[in-house]
Tab-separated table of C-alpha atoms in Angstrom:
chain	number	residue	atom	x	y	z
D	1	UNK	CA	24.912	-29.641	38.437
D	2	UNK	CA	27.190	-27.260	40.354
D	3	UNK	CA	26.164	-23.630	41.178
D	4	UNK	CA	28.655	-22.152	38.766
D	5	UNK	CA	28.081	-20.882	35.308
D	6	UNK	CA	30.603	-23.225	34.282
D	7	UNK	CA	32.754	-26.051	35.562
D	8	UNK	CA	35.766	-24.627	33.704
D	9	UNK	CA	36.442	-21.222	32.244
D	10	UNK	CA	39.691	-21.105	30.008
D	11	UNK	CA	41.340	-17.722	29.245
D	12	UNK	CA	43.311	-17.958	25.895
D	13	UNK	CA	42.197	-20.125	22.994
D	14	UNK	CA	45.710	-21.184	21.878
D	15	UNK	CA	47.116	-24.504	21.547
D	16	UNK	CA	47.077	-25.404	25.237
D	17	UNK	CA	43.603	-23.650	25.980
D	18	UNK	CA	42.035	-25.310	22.986
D	19	UNK	CA	43.322	-28.812	23.862
D	20	UNK	CA	42.253	-28.440	27.595
D	21	UNK	CA	38.839	-27.070	26.720
D	22	UNK	CA	37.871	-29.774	24.225
D	23	UNK	CA	39.142	-32.606	26.341
D	24	UNK	CA	37.477	-31.474	29.355
D	25	UNK	CA	34.178	-31.074	27.505
D	26	UNK	CA	34.742	-34.479	26.218
D	27	UNK	CA	34.883	-35.739	29.799
D	28	UNK	CA	31.507	-34.067	30.409
D	29	UNK	CA	32.533	-30.651	31.914
D	30	UNK	CA	30.756	-27.535	30.979
D	31	UNK	CA	33.232	-25.468	29.460
D	32	UNK	CA	33.884	-21.746	28.124
D	33	UNK	CA	36.753	-20.122	26.659
D	34	UNK	CA	37.590	-16.463	26.112
D	35	UNK	CA	40.040	-15.197	23.467
D	36	UNK	CA	40.646	-11.575	22.831
D	37	UNK	CA	42.671	-11.970	19.668
D	38	UNK	CA	41.921	-15.033	17.272
D	39	UNK	CA	41.185	-18.674	17.952
D	40	UNK	CA	44.339	-20.720	17.413
D	41	UNK	CA	46.755	-18.525	19.610
D	42	UNK	CA	50.396	-17.827	18.715
D	43	UNK	CA	51.279	-20.992	17.051
D	44	UNK	CA	48.450	-20.942	14.429
D	45	UNK	CA	47.854	-17.357	13.963
D	46	UNK	CA	51.154	-15.401	14.324
D	47	UNK	CA	53.937	-18.208	14.991
D	48	UNK	CA	54.945	-21.603	13.834
D	49	UNK	CA	52.381	-22.354	11.283
D	50	UNK	CA	52.680	-19.050	9.147
D	51	UNK	CA	56.430	-19.034	9.794
D	52	UNK	CA	57.135	-22.620	8.540
D	53	UNK	CA	54.954	-21.665	5.417
D	54	UNK	CA	57.207	-18.697	4.806
D	55	UNK	CA	60.417	-21.206	5.402
D	56	UNK	CA	58.889	-23.396	2.781
D	57	UNK	CA	58.639	-20.431	0.442
D	58	UNK	CA	62.132	-19.317	1.185
D	59	UNK	CA	63.534	-22.764	0.221
D	60	UNK	CA	62.353	-22.380	-3.357
D	61	UNK	CA	64.997	-19.754	-3.843
D	62	UNK	CA	67.779	-22.243	-3.776
D	63	UNK	CA	65.708	-25.292	-4.959
D	64	UNK	CA	64.944	-23.450	-8.167
D	65	UNK	CA	68.627	-22.694	-8.791
D	66	UNK	CA	69.757	-26.225	-7.809
D	67	UNK	CA	67.132	-27.718	-10.315
D	68	UNK	CA	69.263	-26.509	-13.194
D	69	UNK	CA	72.060	-28.944	-12.089
D	70	UNK	CA	69.474	-31.527	-12.159
D	71	UNK	CA	68.623	-31.028	-15.672
D	72	UNK	CA	65.567	-28.661	-15.413
D	73	UNK	CA	65.459	-25.663	-17.715
D	74	UNK	CA	64.426	-23.103	-15.006
D	75	UNK	CA	64.185	-19.401	-16.134
D	76	UNK	CA	65.139	-16.688	-13.781
D	77	UNK	CA	62.167	-16.407	-11.551
D	78	UNK	CA	60.695	-13.409	-9.665
D	79	UNK	CA	59.466	-13.625	-6.196
D	80	UNK	CA	56.055	-11.959	-5.167
D	81	UNK	CA	56.021	-11.344	-1.616
D	82	UNK	CA	52.317	-10.197	-1.694
D	83	UNK	CA	51.227	-13.708	-3.148
D	84	UNK	CA	53.094	-15.566	-0.602
D	85	UNK	CA	51.776	-13.222	2.173
D	86	UNK	CA	48.160	-13.459	1.330
D	87	UNK	CA	48.295	-17.236	0.658
D	88	UNK	CA	49.723	-17.771	4.080
D	89	UNK	CA	47.101	-15.457	5.903
D	90	UNK	CA	44.319	-17.447	3.939
D	91	UNK	CA	45.732	-20.751	5.336
D	92	UNK	CA	45.840	-19.140	8.680
D	93	UNK	CA	42.147	-18.165	8.410
D	94	UNK	CA	41.250	-21.759	7.263
D	95	UNK	CA	42.979	-23.254	10.375
D	96	UNK	CA	41.318	-20.563	12.792
D	97	UNK	CA	37.923	-21.712	11.358
D	98	UNK	CA	38.903	-25.408	12.064
D	99	UNK	CA	39.982	-24.566	15.654
D	100	UNK	CA	36.677	-22.836	16.088
D	101	UNK	CA	34.838	-25.640	14.645
D	102	UNK	CA	36.501	-28.072	17.054
D	103	UNK	CA	35.388	-26.078	19.984
D	104	UNK	CA	31.942	-25.931	18.636
D	105	UNK	CA	31.844	-29.499	18.016
D	106	UNK	CA	32.577	-30.252	21.612
D	107	UNK	CA	30.017	-27.715	22.763
D	108	UNK	CA	32.576	-25.276	24.299
D	109	UNK	CA	31.079	-21.712	24.534
D	110	UNK	CA	33.616	-19.326	22.957
D	111	UNK	CA	33.580	-15.523	24.021
D	112	UNK	CA	35.611	-13.590	21.526
D	113	UNK	CA	36.548	-10.960	23.901
D	114	UNK	CA	39.069	-10.236	26.610
D	115	UNK	CA	38.474	-11.817	30.010
D	116	UNK	CA	39.994	-10.935	33.320
D	117	UNK	CA	39.973	-12.666	36.695
D	118	UNK	CA	38.087	-10.832	39.358
D	119	UNK	CA	37.842	-13.544	41.959
D	120	UNK	CA	39.132	-17.178	42.656
D	121	UNK	CA	36.140	-18.702	40.784
D	122	UNK	CA	35.013	-15.482	38.834
D	123	UNK	CA	35.951	-13.754	35.484
D	124	UNK	CA	34.727	-10.556	33.899
D	125	UNK	CA	34.324	-9.952	30.172
D	126	UNK	CA	35.365	-6.675	28.457
D	127	UNK	CA	31.587	-5.641	28.529
D	128	UNK	CA	31.425	-6.168	32.200
D	129	UNK	CA	29.596	-9.412	32.235
D	130	UNK	CA	30.823	-11.634	35.105
D	131	UNK	CA	30.732	-15.236	35.010
D	132	UNK	CA	31.568	-17.993	37.568
D	133	UNK	CA	33.329	-21.310	37.218
D	134	UNK	CA	34.498	-23.998	39.636
D	135	UNK	CA	37.821	-23.808	37.926
D	136	UNK	CA	39.863	-21.186	35.838
D	137	UNK	CA	42.600	-22.135	33.451
D	138	UNK	CA	44.926	-19.534	32.139
D	139	UNK	CA	46.359	-20.226	28.737
D	140	UNK	CA	47.360	-16.748	27.475
D	141	UNK	CA	50.713	-17.879	26.213
D	142	UNK	CA	53.533	-15.303	25.660
D	143	UNK	CA	53.888	-11.908	23.980
D	144	UNK	CA	56.894	-10.519	22.137
D	145	UNK	CA	59.362	-8.553	24.546
D	146	UNK	CA	60.392	-5.213	22.996
D	147	UNK	CA	63.054	-3.249	24.883
D	148	UNK	CA	62.363	0.369	25.663
D	149	UNK	CA	64.733	2.755	23.708
D	150	UNK	CA	64.089	5.928	21.796
D	151	UNK	CA	62.393	4.951	18.596
D	152	UNK	CA	61.427	1.508	19.713
D	153	UNK	CA	57.837	2.258	18.296
D	154	UNK	CA	59.242	2.154	14.647
D	155	UNK	CA	60.207	-1.692	15.224
D	156	UNK	CA	57.941	-4.495	14.405
D	157	UNK	CA	57.756	-7.974	16.038
D	158	UNK	CA	56.901	-11.471	14.981
D	159	UNK	CA	53.414	-10.516	15.493
D	160	UNK	CA	53.316	-7.974	12.596
D	161	UNK	CA	56.058	-9.482	10.125
D	162	UNK	CA	53.396	-11.753	8.499
D	163	UNK	CA	51.420	-8.529	7.563
D	164	UNK	CA	54.232	-6.401	5.871
D	165	UNK	CA	52.851	-4.482	2.974
D	166	UNK	CA	55.981	-4.890	1.086
D	167	UNK	CA	59.178	-7.015	1.208
D	168	UNK	CA	61.940	-4.864	2.950
D	169	UNK	CA	65.044	-4.592	0.599
D	170	UNK	CA	67.128	-4.163	4.004
D	171	UNK	CA	66.106	-5.539	7.466
D	172	UNK	CA	67.708	-5.327	10.712
D	173	UNK	CA	66.689	-8.199	13.053
D	174	UNK	CA	67.500	-7.721	16.737
D	175	UNK	CA	68.144	-10.975	18.847
D	176	UNK	CA	70.025	-14.035	18.549
D	177	UNK	CA	67.475	-16.763	19.316
D	178	UNK	CA	65.363	-19.152	17.147
D	179	UNK	CA	62.859	-16.405	15.900
D	180	UNK	CA	65.618	-14.049	14.852
D	181	UNK	CA	67.713	-16.739	12.969
D	182	UNK	CA	64.629	-18.107	11.250
D	183	UNK	CA	63.483	-14.972	10.003
D	184	UNK	CA	67.202	-13.916	9.011
D	185	UNK	CA	67.078	-17.191	6.843
D	186	UNK	CA	63.457	-16.395	5.374
D	187	UNK	CA	64.201	-12.814	4.306
D	188	UNK	CA	67.749	-13.551	3.001
D	189	UNK	CA	66.384	-16.265	0.573
D	190	UNK	CA	63.647	-13.557	-0.397
D	191	UNK	CA	66.372	-11.401	-1.435
D	192	UNK	CA	66.512	-8.937	1.513
D	193	UNK	CA	69.804	-7.558	2.939
D	194	UNK	CA	69.694	-9.031	6.302
D	195	UNK	CA	71.555	-7.953	9.519
D	196	UNK	CA	71.224	-9.807	12.811
D	197	UNK	CA	72.133	-7.469	15.750
D	198	UNK	CA	72.716	-9.114	19.048
D	199	UNK	CA	73.401	-7.488	22.400
D	200	UNK	CA	75.379	-10.677	23.417
D	201	UNK	CA	78.136	-12.549	21.872
D	202	UNK	CA	76.449	-15.810	20.616
D	203	UNK	CA	73.497	-16.917	18.692
D	204	UNK	CA	71.045	-19.747	19.894
D	205	UNK	CA	72.110	-20.099	23.472
D	206	UNK	CA	71.064	-23.449	24.685
D	207	UNK	CA	71.942	-25.168	21.692
D	208	UNK	CA	74.953	-27.273	21.300
D	209	UNK	CA	77.981	-24.830	20.516
D	210	UNK	CA	79.298	-26.811	17.371
D	211	UNK	CA	75.939	-26.720	15.811
D	212	UNK	CA	75.180	-23.077	16.345
D	213	UNK	CA	78.650	-22.306	15.192
D	214	UNK	CA	78.053	-24.091	12.080
D	215	UNK	CA	74.817	-22.102	11.403
D	216	UNK	CA	76.668	-18.922	11.953
D	217	UNK	CA	79.259	-19.958	9.548
D	218	UNK	CA	76.720	-21.055	6.849
D	219	UNK	CA	74.540	-17.931	7.373
D	220	UNK	CA	77.506	-15.557	6.921
D	221	UNK	CA	78.388	-17.390	3.731
D	222	UNK	CA	74.851	-16.940	2.562
D	223	UNK	CA	75.279	-13.103	2.911
D	224	UNK	CA	73.737	-12.648	6.453
D	225	UNK	CA	75.603	-10.213	8.450
D	226	UNK	CA	76.083	-10.050	12.149
D	227	UNK	CA	76.731	-7.593	14.832
D	228	UNK	CA	77.477	-8.833	18.231
D	229	UNK	CA	77.743	-7.081	21.643
D	230	UNK	CA	75.672	-4.371	20.109
D	231	UNK	CA	72.801	-3.106	22.262
D	232	UNK	CA	70.255	-0.722	20.542
D	233	UNK	CA	70.568	2.936	21.400
D	234	UNK	CA	67.674	4.227	19.078
D	235	UNK	CA	65.927	4.080	15.802
D	236	UNK	CA	65.564	7.088	13.863
D	237	UNK	CA	62.971	7.564	11.185
D	238	UNK	CA	64.411	9.217	7.886
D	239	UNK	CA	62.565	11.563	5.443
D	240	UNK	CA	62.229	8.761	2.984
D	241	UNK	CA	60.732	6.410	5.338
D	242	UNK	CA	63.790	4.271	5.787
D	243	UNK	CA	65.106	3.607	9.320
D	244	UNK	CA	68.561	4.409	10.905
D	245	UNK	CA	69.463	1.972	13.778
D	246	UNK	CA	71.992	3.356	16.122
D	247	UNK	CA	73.851	0.747	18.214
D	248	UNK	CA	76.449	0.645	20.779
D	249	UNK	CA	80.062	-0.406	19.486
D	250	UNK	CA	78.946	-0.422	15.892
D	251	UNK	CA	78.340	2.058	12.971
D	252	UNK	CA	74.600	3.028	12.311
D	253	UNK	CA	72.739	0.741	9.989
D	254	UNK	CA	70.149	2.109	7.499
D	255	UNK	CA	67.278	-0.407	6.902
D	256	UNK	CA	63.755	-0.423	5.719
D	257	UNK	CA	62.389	-2.517	8.529
D	258	UNK	CA	63.531	-3.508	11.832
D	259	UNK	CA	62.052	-6.684	13.489
D	260	UNK	CA	62.686	-7.306	17.337
D	261	UNK	CA	62.931	-10.755	18.092
D	262	UNK	CA	64.563	-10.511	21.738
D	263	UNK	CA	62.290	-13.064	23.350
D	264	UNK	CA	58.670	-13.561	24.525
D	265	UNK	CA	57.224	-12.816	27.951
D	266	UNK	CA	54.457	-14.480	29.734
D	267	UNK	CA	51.256	-12.663	28.829
D	268	UNK	CA	49.939	-12.098	32.325
D	269	UNK	CA	49.657	-8.236	32.612
D	270	UNK	CA	46.292	-6.916	33.395
D	271	UNK	CA	44.628	-10.253	34.027
D	272	UNK	CA	43.884	-9.716	37.622
D	273	UNK	CA	46.146	-12.660	38.794
D	274	UNK	CA	48.049	-11.052	41.715
D	275	UNK	CA	44.844	-9.272	42.839
D	276	UNK	CA	43.396	-12.745	43.599
D	277	UNK	CA	46.539	-14.015	45.185
D	278	UNK	CA	48.056	-16.004	42.282
D	279	UNK	CA	51.885	-16.067	42.691
D	280	UNK	CA	53.998	-14.932	39.732
D	281	UNK	CA	57.725	-15.198	39.283
D	282	UNK	CA	60.178	-12.307	38.383
D	283	UNK	CA	59.436	-12.580	34.670
D	284	UNK	CA	55.617	-12.461	35.290
D	285	UNK	CA	55.136	-16.322	34.601
D	286	UNK	CA	52.522	-18.076	36.795
D	287	UNK	CA	54.037	-20.410	39.272
D	288	UNK	CA	52.332	-23.824	39.048
D	289	UNK	CA	53.003	-27.287	40.514
D	290	UNK	CA	53.319	-30.566	38.579
D	291	UNK	CA	49.496	-30.739	38.186
D	292	UNK	CA	49.432	-27.053	36.630
D	293	UNK	CA	47.788	-25.779	39.849
D	294	UNK	CA	48.650	-22.240	40.858
D	295	UNK	CA	48.968	-20.806	44.482
D	296	UNK	CA	45.148	-20.348	44.273
D	297	UNK	CA	43.478	-23.991	44.303
D	298	UNK	CA	40.804	-22.979	41.810
D	299	UNK	CA	43.265	-21.478	39.167
D	300	UNK	CA	45.414	-23.428	36.878
D	301	UNK	CA	47.850	-22.467	34.059
D	302	UNK	CA	49.467	-24.200	31.056
D	303	UNK	CA	51.537	-23.201	28.216
D	304	UNK	CA	54.013	-20.254	27.785
D	305	UNK	CA	52.290	-18.267	30.462
D	306	UNK	CA	53.931	-20.610	32.869
D	307	UNK	CA	57.387	-20.120	31.134
D	308	UNK	CA	58.464	-23.673	31.574
D	309	UNK	CA	59.347	-24.847	28.010
D	310	UNK	CA	58.033	-22.513	25.437
D	311	UNK	CA	57.016	-25.098	22.732
D	312	UNK	CA	53.464	-25.559	21.174
D	313	UNK	CA	53.502	-29.411	21.626
D	314	UNK	CA	54.580	-28.890	25.371
D	315	UNK	CA	51.455	-26.637	25.953
D	316	UNK	CA	49.441	-29.347	24.296
D	317	UNK	CA	50.443	-31.990	26.448
D	318	UNK	CA	49.946	-29.743	29.536
D	319	UNK	CA	46.430	-28.970	28.587
D	320	UNK	CA	45.700	-32.444	27.991
D	321	UNK	CA	47.199	-33.549	31.264
D	322	UNK	CA	45.173	-30.980	33.150
D	323	UNK	CA	41.942	-31.988	31.499
D	324	UNK	CA	42.523	-35.742	31.907
D	325	UNK	CA	43.655	-35.361	35.641
D	326	UNK	CA	40.851	-32.921	36.685
D	327	UNK	CA	37.931	-34.157	34.590
D	328	UNK	CA	38.785	-37.545	33.256
D	329	UNK	CA	40.001	-39.358	36.364
D	330	UNK	CA	43.393	-40.079	34.662
D	331	UNK	CA	46.022	-38.295	36.933
D	332	UNK	CA	48.716	-37.224	34.475
D	333	UNK	CA	51.980	-35.479	34.885
D	334	UNK	CA	53.962	-34.067	31.972
D	335	UNK	CA	57.457	-35.343	31.588
D	336	UNK	CA	59.799	-32.406	30.616
D	337	UNK	CA	62.948	-34.733	29.999
D	338	UNK	CA	64.313	-35.012	26.561
D	339	UNK	CA	61.900	-32.711	24.717
D	340	UNK	CA	62.882	-32.427	21.101
D	341	UNK	CA	63.196	-28.742	19.503
D	342	UNK	CA	63.987	-27.374	16.066
D	343	UNK	CA	65.179	-24.070	14.547
D	344	UNK	CA	63.783	-23.644	11.146
D	345	UNK	CA	66.838	-21.811	9.925
D	346	UNK	CA	68.467	-22.046	6.671
D	347	UNK	CA	69.551	-24.745	7.037
D	348	UNK	CA	67.367	-26.058	9.916
D	349	UNK	CA	68.451	-27.512	13.221
D	350	UNK	CA	67.004	-30.369	15.342
D	351	UNK	CA	68.034	-31.195	18.923
D	352	UNK	CA	67.120	-33.359	21.885
D	353	UNK	CA	68.724	-33.981	25.211
D	354	UNK	CA	71.889	-32.518	26.669
D	355	UNK	CA	74.391	-30.566	24.735
D	356	UNK	CA	78.076	-31.754	25.010
D	357	UNK	CA	78.801	-29.096	27.533
D	358	UNK	CA	75.789	-29.874	29.700
D	359	UNK	CA	76.434	-33.703	29.557
D	360	UNK	CA	80.296	-32.957	30.596
D	361	UNK	CA	79.090	-30.819	33.328
D	362	UNK	CA	76.451	-33.256	34.636
D	363	UNK	CA	77.977	-36.746	33.779
D	364	UNK	CA	81.713	-35.947	33.760
D	365	UNK	CA	82.831	-38.652	31.270
D	366	UNK	CA	81.231	-38.534	27.862
D	367	UNK	CA	81.887	-39.780	24.317
D	368	UNK	CA	81.040	-37.612	21.337
D	369	UNK	CA	80.533	-38.828	17.956
D	370	UNK	CA	80.241	-36.638	14.930
D	371	UNK	CA	79.446	-36.838	11.110
D	372	UNK	CA	80.436	-33.817	9.206
D	373	UNK	CA	79.268	-34.270	5.376
D	374	UNK	CA	77.638	-32.643	2.225
D	375	UNK	CA	74.264	-33.962	1.480
D	376	UNK	CA	74.000	-35.814	-1.829
D	377	UNK	CA	71.797	-33.073	-3.193
D	378	UNK	CA	74.210	-30.405	-2.274
D	379	UNK	CA	77.069	-32.247	-4.064
D	380	UNK	CA	75.425	-32.301	-7.438
D	381	UNK	CA	74.056	-28.968	-7.103
D	382	UNK	CA	77.551	-27.639	-6.440
D	383	UNK	CA	76.843	-26.261	-2.799
D	384	UNK	CA	79.406	-26.464	-0.423
D	385	UNK	CA	77.071	-26.347	2.663
D	386	UNK	CA	77.929	-29.192	5.078
D	387	UNK	CA	75.555	-30.980	7.542
D	388	UNK	CA	76.632	-31.871	11.073
D	389	UNK	CA	75.279	-34.523	13.124
D	390	UNK	CA	76.384	-34.900	16.745
D	391	UNK	CA	75.735	-37.602	19.280
D	392	UNK	CA	76.505	-37.113	23.015
D	393	UNK	CA	76.909	-40.517	24.848
D	394	UNK	CA	77.257	-41.256	28.632
D	395	UNK	CA	80.783	-43.070	28.773
D	396	UNK	CA	79.674	-45.006	31.900
D	397	UNK	CA	76.491	-46.408	30.499
D	398	UNK	CA	76.832	-46.250	26.752
D	399	UNK	CA	73.457	-44.459	26.807
D	400	UNK	CA	72.788	-41.805	24.132
D	401	UNK	CA	72.050	-38.547	26.119
D	402	UNK	CA	71.955	-35.996	23.295
D	403	UNK	CA	71.497	-35.703	19.566
D	404	UNK	CA	72.262	-32.513	17.627
D	405	UNK	CA	71.717	-31.874	13.811
D	406	UNK	CA	71.996	-29.091	11.465
D	407	UNK	CA	71.419	-29.876	7.782
D	408	UNK	CA	68.559	-30.546	5.203
D	409	UNK	CA	65.328	-32.028	6.958
D	410	UNK	CA	67.130	-32.166	10.309
D	411	UNK	CA	63.927	-31.475	12.262
D	412	UNK	CA	62.090	-34.391	10.293
D	413	UNK	CA	64.955	-36.772	11.097
D	414	UNK	CA	65.369	-35.813	14.638
D	415	UNK	CA	61.757	-36.568	15.585
D	416	UNK	CA	62.102	-40.125	14.993
D	417	UNK	CA	65.558	-40.175	16.599
D	418	UNK	CA	64.132	-38.404	19.609
D	419	UNK	CA	62.179	-41.584	20.451
D	420	UNK	CA	65.319	-43.582	20.832
D	421	UNK	CA	66.827	-40.760	23.240
D	422	UNK	CA	63.613	-40.737	25.196
D	423	UNK	CA	63.657	-44.565	25.457
D	424	UNK	CA	67.224	-44.583	26.763
D	425	UNK	CA	68.626	-46.491	23.984
D	426	UNK	CA	72.505	-46.864	23.823
D	427	UNK	CA	75.179	-46.233	21.104
D	428	UNK	CA	75.319	-50.027	20.632
D	429	UNK	CA	71.615	-49.963	19.765
D	430	UNK	CA	72.270	-47.286	17.091
D	431	UNK	CA	75.167	-49.349	15.743
D	432	UNK	CA	73.161	-52.502	15.601
D	433	UNK	CA	70.496	-50.859	13.328
D	434	UNK	CA	71.150	-51.348	9.479
D	435	UNK	CA	71.541	-48.053	7.595
D	436	UNK	CA	68.858	-46.949	5.193
D	437	UNK	CA	70.925	-45.978	2.133
D	438	UNK	CA	71.229	-43.609	0.452
D	439	UNK	CA	69.823	-41.287	3.014
D	440	UNK	CA	71.280	-38.569	5.324
D	441	UNK	CA	69.547	-40.078	8.245
D	442	UNK	CA	71.682	-43.215	8.021
D	443	UNK	CA	74.688	-41.116	9.502
D	444	UNK	CA	72.991	-41.517	12.742
D	445	UNK	CA	73.598	-45.234	12.837
D	446	UNK	CA	77.209	-44.831	11.350
D	447	UNK	CA	78.714	-42.220	13.667
D	448	UNK	CA	82.300	-42.634	14.553
């Protein structure tokens, strides 16, 4: 038995922190975790899970219309935001309970309060209680970044959007990343007038150019408006409660809500990290090595707070690797190559590996195969919306180095296809696989 109160003290009970806590405890460590908000973190409470439930809800808008072409006598339907919102929040409550139960089952002590670091092996709770631990793991995730401008206090972020009292008839969404495009699709299907405002000239930087151009085209066809190269000047609150958004290079826009989705910053402010010698980068992220160890040997970090790849499954992998390495006698290093990702836009995007531009810059000679088609369901429904699948191949080795897709169920298909890219399979391996017909996924083995 060590002379510390705990073997491991975790700050943050999100996906990475919970995984590290329960695995370390299963290896025999005495573990405590502090969470100042709600157990489950961004993904479960105010991110991936409630967002995906809203995405499901949004899909019914088109599904109900399409059903008529398939013989169903569907009357005109009315959408009730309050019903969906409350059901989603109820599911979040249920999941939070399960996360807490998991920690309890592994005998992890949970402090539902803020904790800060006051020494290399000491933390302080909000009530002043000080506790010691042989190791401290920071897993506080990220926090929405809101630029400072006059009236910015009238904007909401992805933290608050799930709690809106009423569905806005008009909403301005600031940003061009995945959060902005996902909520644009959601609110547009719910019947809101949506305008995306981006200070740059493109959406979804980091995704393949053809795929993001296709999303832009489809989004505009669905009625979503875009304003590019339009930084915010100010937001003015009007007498009727509406908001007037003033922009550079654009006319003002009147809206009922403004959602700022301009990225997430590592949640490190006020934790006492720099005071004890933990090095942070220019964005405030904790610098760690491949074992998740910071510049202070007793302090580690996993997840978005390190700003490596801001994805929940990555944080979970990092938490698992930390616990197995330190407490399980199983040295593990996370492999960050070919990590799949998705944008749950409308339609969704799935991607893994290098984009065409990245492959050309890195490999020089590449071959590109595409399939541009209408899903069978869209054909009968009378929708002109087209899916696009794209495969990037190293011309020298025939190895598939990138897959990029936009269309119905693209993320579901991409997850399985990502295994092939991760395994280093070739275009010939895809060609040798018999197509599963009729399916959208069969296009992956029929690419020309």
